[in-house]
XYZ file of C-alpha atoms in Angstrom:
231
model
C 0.000 0.000 0.000
C 1.374 3.407 -0.989
C 1.266 5.837 1.922
C 0.997 9.610 1.761
C 3.863 11.994 2.492
C 2.528 13.037 5.907
C 2.094 9.400 6.960
C 5.662 8.536 5.909
C 7.046 11.526 7.783
C 5.213 10.591 10.973
C 6.168 6.922 10.644
C 9.834 7.926 10.827
C 9.256 8.962 14.452
C 8.653 5.311 15.376
C 11.268 2.611 15.777
C 9.500 -0.431 14.320
C 11.743 -2.810 16.273
C 11.152 -1.043 19.594
C 8.676 -2.183 22.235
C 7.577 0.952 24.083
C 6.234 1.521 27.577
C 2.547 2.489 27.602
C 2.984 6.207 28.313
C 5.796 6.573 25.752
C 3.721 4.704 23.156
C 0.747 6.998 23.695
C 2.986 10.070 23.386
C 4.253 8.749 20.054
C 0.747 7.979 18.787
C -0.324 11.531 19.633
C 2.663 12.880 17.669
C 1.723 10.832 14.583
C -1.720 12.372 14.088
C -2.183 14.119 10.757
C -5.937 14.559 10.317
C -7.767 17.832 10.899
C -10.458 16.037 12.916
C -10.121 14.617 16.440
C -8.766 11.169 15.605
C -9.671 8.045 17.558
C -6.918 6.095 19.313
C -7.340 2.331 19.006
C -5.739 -0.610 20.774
C -5.134 -3.801 18.794
C -4.378 -6.730 21.093
C -3.386 -10.154 19.755
C -4.203 -12.848 22.300
C -2.693 -16.288 22.718
C -5.982 -18.116 22.239
C -7.763 -19.896 19.404
C -11.135 -18.316 18.626
C -12.218 -21.501 16.850
C -12.662 -23.173 20.239
C -15.647 -22.276 22.405
C -13.612 -22.525 25.618
C -11.093 -19.971 24.362
C -13.483 -17.180 23.440
C -12.763 -13.741 24.871
C -15.748 -11.446 24.910
C -17.105 -8.920 27.344
C -17.517 -5.252 28.108
C -15.784 -2.639 30.196
C -16.560 0.937 31.196
C -13.662 3.204 30.253
C -13.147 5.803 33.007
C -13.018 8.692 30.533
C -15.384 7.298 27.902
C -14.550 7.048 24.212
C -15.262 10.619 23.163
C -17.981 9.380 20.861
C -21.679 10.115 21.233
C -23.336 6.698 21.363
C -26.912 6.218 20.166
C -28.696 3.472 22.079
C -31.679 1.429 20.914
C -33.554 -0.524 23.589
C -36.036 -3.324 22.958
C -38.372 -3.241 25.940
C -42.014 -2.860 26.912
C -44.003 -1.235 29.686
C -42.111 -0.131 32.771
C -38.745 -1.182 31.335
C -39.341 0.932 28.244
C -40.026 3.928 30.475
C -36.827 3.251 32.430
C -34.829 3.137 29.200
C -36.256 6.456 28.029
C -35.482 8.125 31.366
C -31.903 6.795 31.216
C -31.408 8.571 27.885
C -31.904 5.875 25.238
C -32.501 7.478 21.838
C -34.849 4.754 20.601
C -37.137 2.496 22.635
C -39.709 0.056 21.308
C -40.552 -3.516 20.385
C -41.957 -5.192 17.268
C -42.322 -1.884 15.430
C -38.554 -1.309 15.576
C -37.905 -4.805 14.217
C -40.193 -4.010 11.287
C -38.471 -0.660 10.728
C -35.055 -2.349 10.577
C -36.337 -5.095 8.265
C -38.229 -2.896 5.831
C -36.296 0.371 5.874
C -32.744 -0.918 6.428
C -32.673 1.492 9.370
C -29.464 1.633 11.426
C -29.408 5.026 13.108
C -28.045 3.512 16.330
C -24.714 2.250 17.677
C -25.641 -0.178 20.477
C -28.666 -2.414 21.038
C -29.964 -3.363 24.492
C -32.846 -5.760 25.137
C -34.708 -7.208 28.092
C -34.592 -11.035 28.174
C -38.301 -11.326 27.359
C -37.723 -9.377 24.117
C -34.991 -11.632 22.749
C -37.529 -13.760 20.890
C -38.552 -10.633 18.982
C -34.973 -9.428 18.478
C -34.019 -12.908 17.235
C -36.050 -12.275 14.079
C -33.382 -9.824 12.945
C -30.404 -11.726 14.348
C -29.031 -12.320 10.865
C -29.151 -8.584 10.240
C -27.767 -7.370 13.571
C -25.188 -10.154 14.051
C -22.832 -9.362 11.142
C -22.839 -5.699 12.198
C -21.877 -6.578 15.775
C -25.156 -5.179 17.074
C -26.837 -8.294 18.466
C -27.525 -7.962 22.212
C -25.514 -10.402 24.315
C -25.659 -11.269 28.035
C -21.832 -11.398 28.257
C -21.669 -7.799 27.100
C -24.409 -6.759 29.510
C -26.753 -5.786 26.705
C -29.369 -8.425 27.534
C -30.601 -7.376 30.947
C -33.611 -6.409 33.009
C -31.662 -3.451 34.399
C -31.954 -1.396 31.229
C -31.431 1.857 33.102
C -27.995 0.756 34.301
C -27.097 -0.646 30.866
C -27.974 2.592 29.061
C -26.238 4.756 31.683
C -23.010 2.718 31.464
C -23.014 2.743 27.660
C -23.462 6.505 27.664
C -20.627 6.804 30.213
C -18.178 4.949 27.993
C -18.911 1.244 28.181
C -17.423 -0.615 25.232
C -17.671 -4.204 24.081
C -14.617 -6.241 23.147
C -14.456 -9.547 21.304
C -11.980 -11.605 19.314
C -11.952 -11.456 15.556
C -11.081 -14.493 13.409
C -7.357 -13.749 13.741
C -7.528 -13.702 17.566
C -7.155 -9.928 17.772
C -9.290 -7.542 19.830
C -9.758 -4.074 18.286
C -10.996 -1.442 20.749
C -11.134 2.375 20.755
C -9.642 3.891 23.917
C -10.455 7.544 23.313
C -9.674 10.604 21.212
C -6.450 12.494 20.536
C -7.881 15.438 22.495
C -7.968 13.318 25.668
C -4.221 13.621 26.147
C -1.792 11.074 27.604
C -3.159 10.753 31.135
C -6.769 9.963 30.203
C -5.738 7.658 27.366
C -3.396 5.800 29.716
C -6.219 5.361 32.250
C -8.533 4.010 29.548
C -5.851 1.709 28.131
C -4.982 0.250 31.534
C -8.664 -0.333 32.283
C -9.094 -2.182 28.980
C -5.985 -4.330 29.494
C -7.117 -5.146 33.018
C -10.453 -6.380 31.659
C -8.787 -8.471 28.939
C -6.412 -10.062 31.440
C -9.298 -10.809 33.801
C -11.177 -12.405 30.887
C -8.343 -14.841 30.127
C -9.909 -18.275 29.445
C -8.704 -21.103 31.676
C -8.044 -23.131 28.517
C -5.535 -20.561 27.221
C -1.962 -21.814 27.417
C 1.388 -20.070 26.979
C 1.745 -16.324 26.451
C -1.653 -14.618 26.666
C -0.813 -11.100 25.473
C 0.997 -11.870 22.216
C 1.234 -8.292 20.986
C -0.256 -4.897 21.771
C -0.301 -2.064 19.245
C -1.704 1.456 19.537
C -2.568 3.638 16.554
C -4.610 6.694 15.690
C -7.191 6.662 12.907
C -4.822 7.804 10.166
C -1.450 6.938 11.694
C 1.068 4.087 11.974
C 1.041 1.540 14.783
C 3.229 1.754 17.888
C 4.162 -1.522 19.595
C 3.880 -1.811 23.368
C 6.046 -4.031 25.553
C 3.352 -6.578 26.423
C 5.670 -8.508 28.754
C 5.488 -5.665 31.266
C 1.719 -5.968 31.450
C 1.289 -9.722 30.999
C -0.450 -11.613 33.816
Protein backbone atom coordinates (compact mmCIF):
# COMPACT_ATOMS: atom_id res chain seq x y z
CA UNK A 1 0.00 0.00 0.00
CA UNK A 2 1.37 3.41 -0.99
CA UNK A 3 1.27 5.84 1.92
CA UNK A 4 1.00 9.61 1.76
CA UNK A 5 3.86 11.99 2.49
CA UNK A 6 2.53 13.04 5.91
CA UNK A 7 2.09 9.40 6.96
CA UNK A 8 5.66 8.54 5.91
CA UNK A 9 7.05 11.53 7.78
CA UNK A 10 5.21 10.59 10.97
CA UNK A 11 6.17 6.92 10.64
CA UNK A 12 9.83 7.93 10.83
CA UNK A 13 9.26 8.96 14.45
CA UNK A 14 8.65 5.31 15.38
CA UNK A 15 11.27 2.61 15.78
CA UNK A 16 9.50 -0.43 14.32
CA UNK A 17 11.74 -2.81 16.27
CA UNK A 18 11.15 -1.04 19.59
CA UNK A 19 8.68 -2.18 22.23
CA UNK A 20 7.58 0.95 24.08
CA UNK A 21 6.23 1.52 27.58
CA UNK A 22 2.55 2.49 27.60
CA UNK A 23 2.98 6.21 28.31
CA UNK A 24 5.80 6.57 25.75
CA UNK A 25 3.72 4.70 23.16
CA UNK A 26 0.75 7.00 23.69
CA UNK A 27 2.99 10.07 23.39
CA UNK A 28 4.25 8.75 20.05
CA UNK A 29 0.75 7.98 18.79
CA UNK A 30 -0.32 11.53 19.63
CA UNK A 31 2.66 12.88 17.67
CA UNK A 32 1.72 10.83 14.58
CA UNK A 33 -1.72 12.37 14.09
CA UNK A 34 -2.18 14.12 10.76
CA UNK A 35 -5.94 14.56 10.32
CA UNK A 36 -7.77 17.83 10.90
CA UNK A 37 -10.46 16.04 12.92
CA UNK A 38 -10.12 14.62 16.44
CA UNK A 39 -8.77 11.17 15.60
CA UNK A 40 -9.67 8.04 17.56
CA UNK A 41 -6.92 6.09 19.31
CA UNK A 42 -7.34 2.33 19.01
CA UNK A 43 -5.74 -0.61 20.77
CA UNK A 44 -5.13 -3.80 18.79
CA UNK A 45 -4.38 -6.73 21.09
CA UNK A 46 -3.39 -10.15 19.76
CA UNK A 47 -4.20 -12.85 22.30
CA UNK A 48 -2.69 -16.29 22.72
CA UNK A 49 -5.98 -18.12 22.24
CA UNK A 50 -7.76 -19.90 19.40
CA UNK A 51 -11.13 -18.32 18.63
CA UNK A 52 -12.22 -21.50 16.85
CA UNK A 53 -12.66 -23.17 20.24
CA UNK A 54 -15.65 -22.28 22.41
CA UNK A 55 -13.61 -22.53 25.62
CA UNK A 56 -11.09 -19.97 24.36
CA UNK A 57 -13.48 -17.18 23.44
CA UNK A 58 -12.76 -13.74 24.87
CA UNK A 59 -15.75 -11.45 24.91
CA UNK A 60 -17.11 -8.92 27.34
CA UNK A 61 -17.52 -5.25 28.11
CA UNK A 62 -15.78 -2.64 30.20
CA UNK A 63 -16.56 0.94 31.20
CA UNK A 64 -13.66 3.20 30.25
CA UNK A 65 -13.15 5.80 33.01
CA UNK A 66 -13.02 8.69 30.53
CA UNK A 67 -15.38 7.30 27.90
CA UNK A 68 -14.55 7.05 24.21
CA UNK A 69 -15.26 10.62 23.16
CA UNK A 70 -17.98 9.38 20.86
CA UNK A 71 -21.68 10.12 21.23
CA UNK A 72 -23.34 6.70 21.36
CA UNK A 73 -26.91 6.22 20.17
CA UNK A 74 -28.70 3.47 22.08
CA UNK A 75 -31.68 1.43 20.91
CA UNK A 76 -33.55 -0.52 23.59
CA UNK A 77 -36.04 -3.32 22.96
CA UNK A 78 -38.37 -3.24 25.94
CA UNK A 79 -42.01 -2.86 26.91
CA UNK A 80 -44.00 -1.24 29.69
CA UNK A 81 -42.11 -0.13 32.77
CA UNK A 82 -38.75 -1.18 31.34
CA UNK A 83 -39.34 0.93 28.24
CA UNK A 84 -40.03 3.93 30.48
CA UNK A 85 -36.83 3.25 32.43
CA UNK A 86 -34.83 3.14 29.20
CA UNK A 87 -36.26 6.46 28.03
CA UNK A 88 -35.48 8.12 31.37
CA UNK A 89 -31.90 6.79 31.22
CA UNK A 90 -31.41 8.57 27.88
CA UNK A 91 -31.90 5.87 25.24
CA UNK A 92 -32.50 7.48 21.84
CA UNK A 93 -34.85 4.75 20.60
CA UNK A 94 -37.14 2.50 22.64
CA UNK A 95 -39.71 0.06 21.31
CA UNK A 96 -40.55 -3.52 20.39
CA UNK A 97 -41.96 -5.19 17.27
CA UNK A 98 -42.32 -1.88 15.43
CA UNK A 99 -38.55 -1.31 15.58
CA UNK A 100 -37.91 -4.80 14.22
CA UNK A 101 -40.19 -4.01 11.29
CA UNK A 102 -38.47 -0.66 10.73
CA UNK A 103 -35.05 -2.35 10.58
CA UNK A 104 -36.34 -5.09 8.27
CA UNK A 105 -38.23 -2.90 5.83
CA UNK A 106 -36.30 0.37 5.87
CA UNK A 107 -32.74 -0.92 6.43
CA UNK A 108 -32.67 1.49 9.37
CA UNK A 109 -29.46 1.63 11.43
CA UNK A 110 -29.41 5.03 13.11
CA UNK A 111 -28.04 3.51 16.33
CA UNK A 112 -24.71 2.25 17.68
CA UNK A 113 -25.64 -0.18 20.48
CA UNK A 114 -28.67 -2.41 21.04
CA UNK A 115 -29.96 -3.36 24.49
CA UNK A 116 -32.85 -5.76 25.14
CA UNK A 117 -34.71 -7.21 28.09
CA UNK A 118 -34.59 -11.04 28.17
CA UNK A 119 -38.30 -11.33 27.36
CA UNK A 120 -37.72 -9.38 24.12
CA UNK A 121 -34.99 -11.63 22.75
CA UNK A 122 -37.53 -13.76 20.89
CA UNK A 123 -38.55 -10.63 18.98
CA UNK A 124 -34.97 -9.43 18.48
CA UNK A 125 -34.02 -12.91 17.24
CA UNK A 126 -36.05 -12.28 14.08
CA UNK A 127 -33.38 -9.82 12.94
CA UNK A 128 -30.40 -11.73 14.35
CA UNK A 129 -29.03 -12.32 10.87
CA UNK A 130 -29.15 -8.58 10.24
CA UNK A 131 -27.77 -7.37 13.57
CA UNK A 132 -25.19 -10.15 14.05
CA UNK A 133 -22.83 -9.36 11.14
CA UNK A 134 -22.84 -5.70 12.20
CA UNK A 135 -21.88 -6.58 15.77
CA UNK A 136 -25.16 -5.18 17.07
CA UNK A 137 -26.84 -8.29 18.47
CA UNK A 138 -27.52 -7.96 22.21
CA UNK A 139 -25.51 -10.40 24.31
CA UNK A 140 -25.66 -11.27 28.04
CA UNK A 141 -21.83 -11.40 28.26
CA UNK A 142 -21.67 -7.80 27.10
CA UNK A 143 -24.41 -6.76 29.51
CA UNK A 144 -26.75 -5.79 26.70
CA UNK A 145 -29.37 -8.42 27.53
CA UNK A 146 -30.60 -7.38 30.95
CA UNK A 147 -33.61 -6.41 33.01
CA UNK A 148 -31.66 -3.45 34.40
CA UNK A 149 -31.95 -1.40 31.23
CA UNK A 150 -31.43 1.86 33.10
CA UNK A 151 -28.00 0.76 34.30
CA UNK A 152 -27.10 -0.65 30.87
CA UNK A 153 -27.97 2.59 29.06
CA UNK A 154 -26.24 4.76 31.68
CA UNK A 155 -23.01 2.72 31.46
CA UNK A 156 -23.01 2.74 27.66
CA UNK A 157 -23.46 6.50 27.66
CA UNK A 158 -20.63 6.80 30.21
CA UNK A 159 -18.18 4.95 27.99
CA UNK A 160 -18.91 1.24 28.18
CA UNK A 161 -17.42 -0.61 25.23
CA UNK A 162 -17.67 -4.20 24.08
CA UNK A 163 -14.62 -6.24 23.15
CA UNK A 164 -14.46 -9.55 21.30
CA UNK A 165 -11.98 -11.60 19.31
CA UNK A 166 -11.95 -11.46 15.56
CA UNK A 167 -11.08 -14.49 13.41
CA UNK A 168 -7.36 -13.75 13.74
CA UNK A 169 -7.53 -13.70 17.57
CA UNK A 170 -7.16 -9.93 17.77
CA UNK A 171 -9.29 -7.54 19.83
CA UNK A 172 -9.76 -4.07 18.29
CA UNK A 173 -11.00 -1.44 20.75
CA UNK A 174 -11.13 2.37 20.75
CA UNK A 175 -9.64 3.89 23.92
CA UNK A 176 -10.45 7.54 23.31
CA UNK A 177 -9.67 10.60 21.21
CA UNK A 178 -6.45 12.49 20.54
CA UNK A 179 -7.88 15.44 22.49
CA UNK A 180 -7.97 13.32 25.67
CA UNK A 181 -4.22 13.62 26.15
CA UNK A 182 -1.79 11.07 27.60
CA UNK A 183 -3.16 10.75 31.13
CA UNK A 184 -6.77 9.96 30.20
CA UNK A 185 -5.74 7.66 27.37
CA UNK A 186 -3.40 5.80 29.72
CA UNK A 187 -6.22 5.36 32.25
CA UNK A 188 -8.53 4.01 29.55
CA UNK A 189 -5.85 1.71 28.13
CA UNK A 190 -4.98 0.25 31.53
CA UNK A 191 -8.66 -0.33 32.28
CA UNK A 192 -9.09 -2.18 28.98
CA UNK A 193 -5.99 -4.33 29.49
CA UNK A 194 -7.12 -5.15 33.02
CA UNK A 195 -10.45 -6.38 31.66
CA UNK A 196 -8.79 -8.47 28.94
CA UNK A 197 -6.41 -10.06 31.44
CA UNK A 198 -9.30 -10.81 33.80
CA UNK A 199 -11.18 -12.41 30.89
CA UNK A 200 -8.34 -14.84 30.13
CA UNK A 201 -9.91 -18.28 29.45
CA UNK A 202 -8.70 -21.10 31.68
CA UNK A 203 -8.04 -23.13 28.52
CA UNK A 204 -5.54 -20.56 27.22
CA UNK A 205 -1.96 -21.81 27.42
CA UNK A 206 1.39 -20.07 26.98
CA UNK A 207 1.74 -16.32 26.45
CA UNK A 208 -1.65 -14.62 26.67
CA UNK A 209 -0.81 -11.10 25.47
CA UNK A 210 1.00 -11.87 22.22
CA UNK A 211 1.23 -8.29 20.99
CA UNK A 212 -0.26 -4.90 21.77
CA UNK A 213 -0.30 -2.06 19.24
CA UNK A 214 -1.70 1.46 19.54
CA UNK A 215 -2.57 3.64 16.55
CA UNK A 216 -4.61 6.69 15.69
CA UNK A 217 -7.19 6.66 12.91
CA UNK A 218 -4.82 7.80 10.17
CA UNK A 219 -1.45 6.94 11.69
CA UNK A 220 1.07 4.09 11.97
CA UNK A 221 1.04 1.54 14.78
CA UNK A 222 3.23 1.75 17.89
CA UNK A 223 4.16 -1.52 19.59
CA UNK A 224 3.88 -1.81 23.37
CA UNK A 225 6.05 -4.03 25.55
CA UNK A 226 3.35 -6.58 26.42
CA UNK A 227 5.67 -8.51 28.75
CA UNK A 228 5.49 -5.66 31.27
CA UNK A 229 1.72 -5.97 31.45
CA UNK A 230 1.29 -9.72 31.00
CA UNK A 231 -0.45 -11.61 33.82
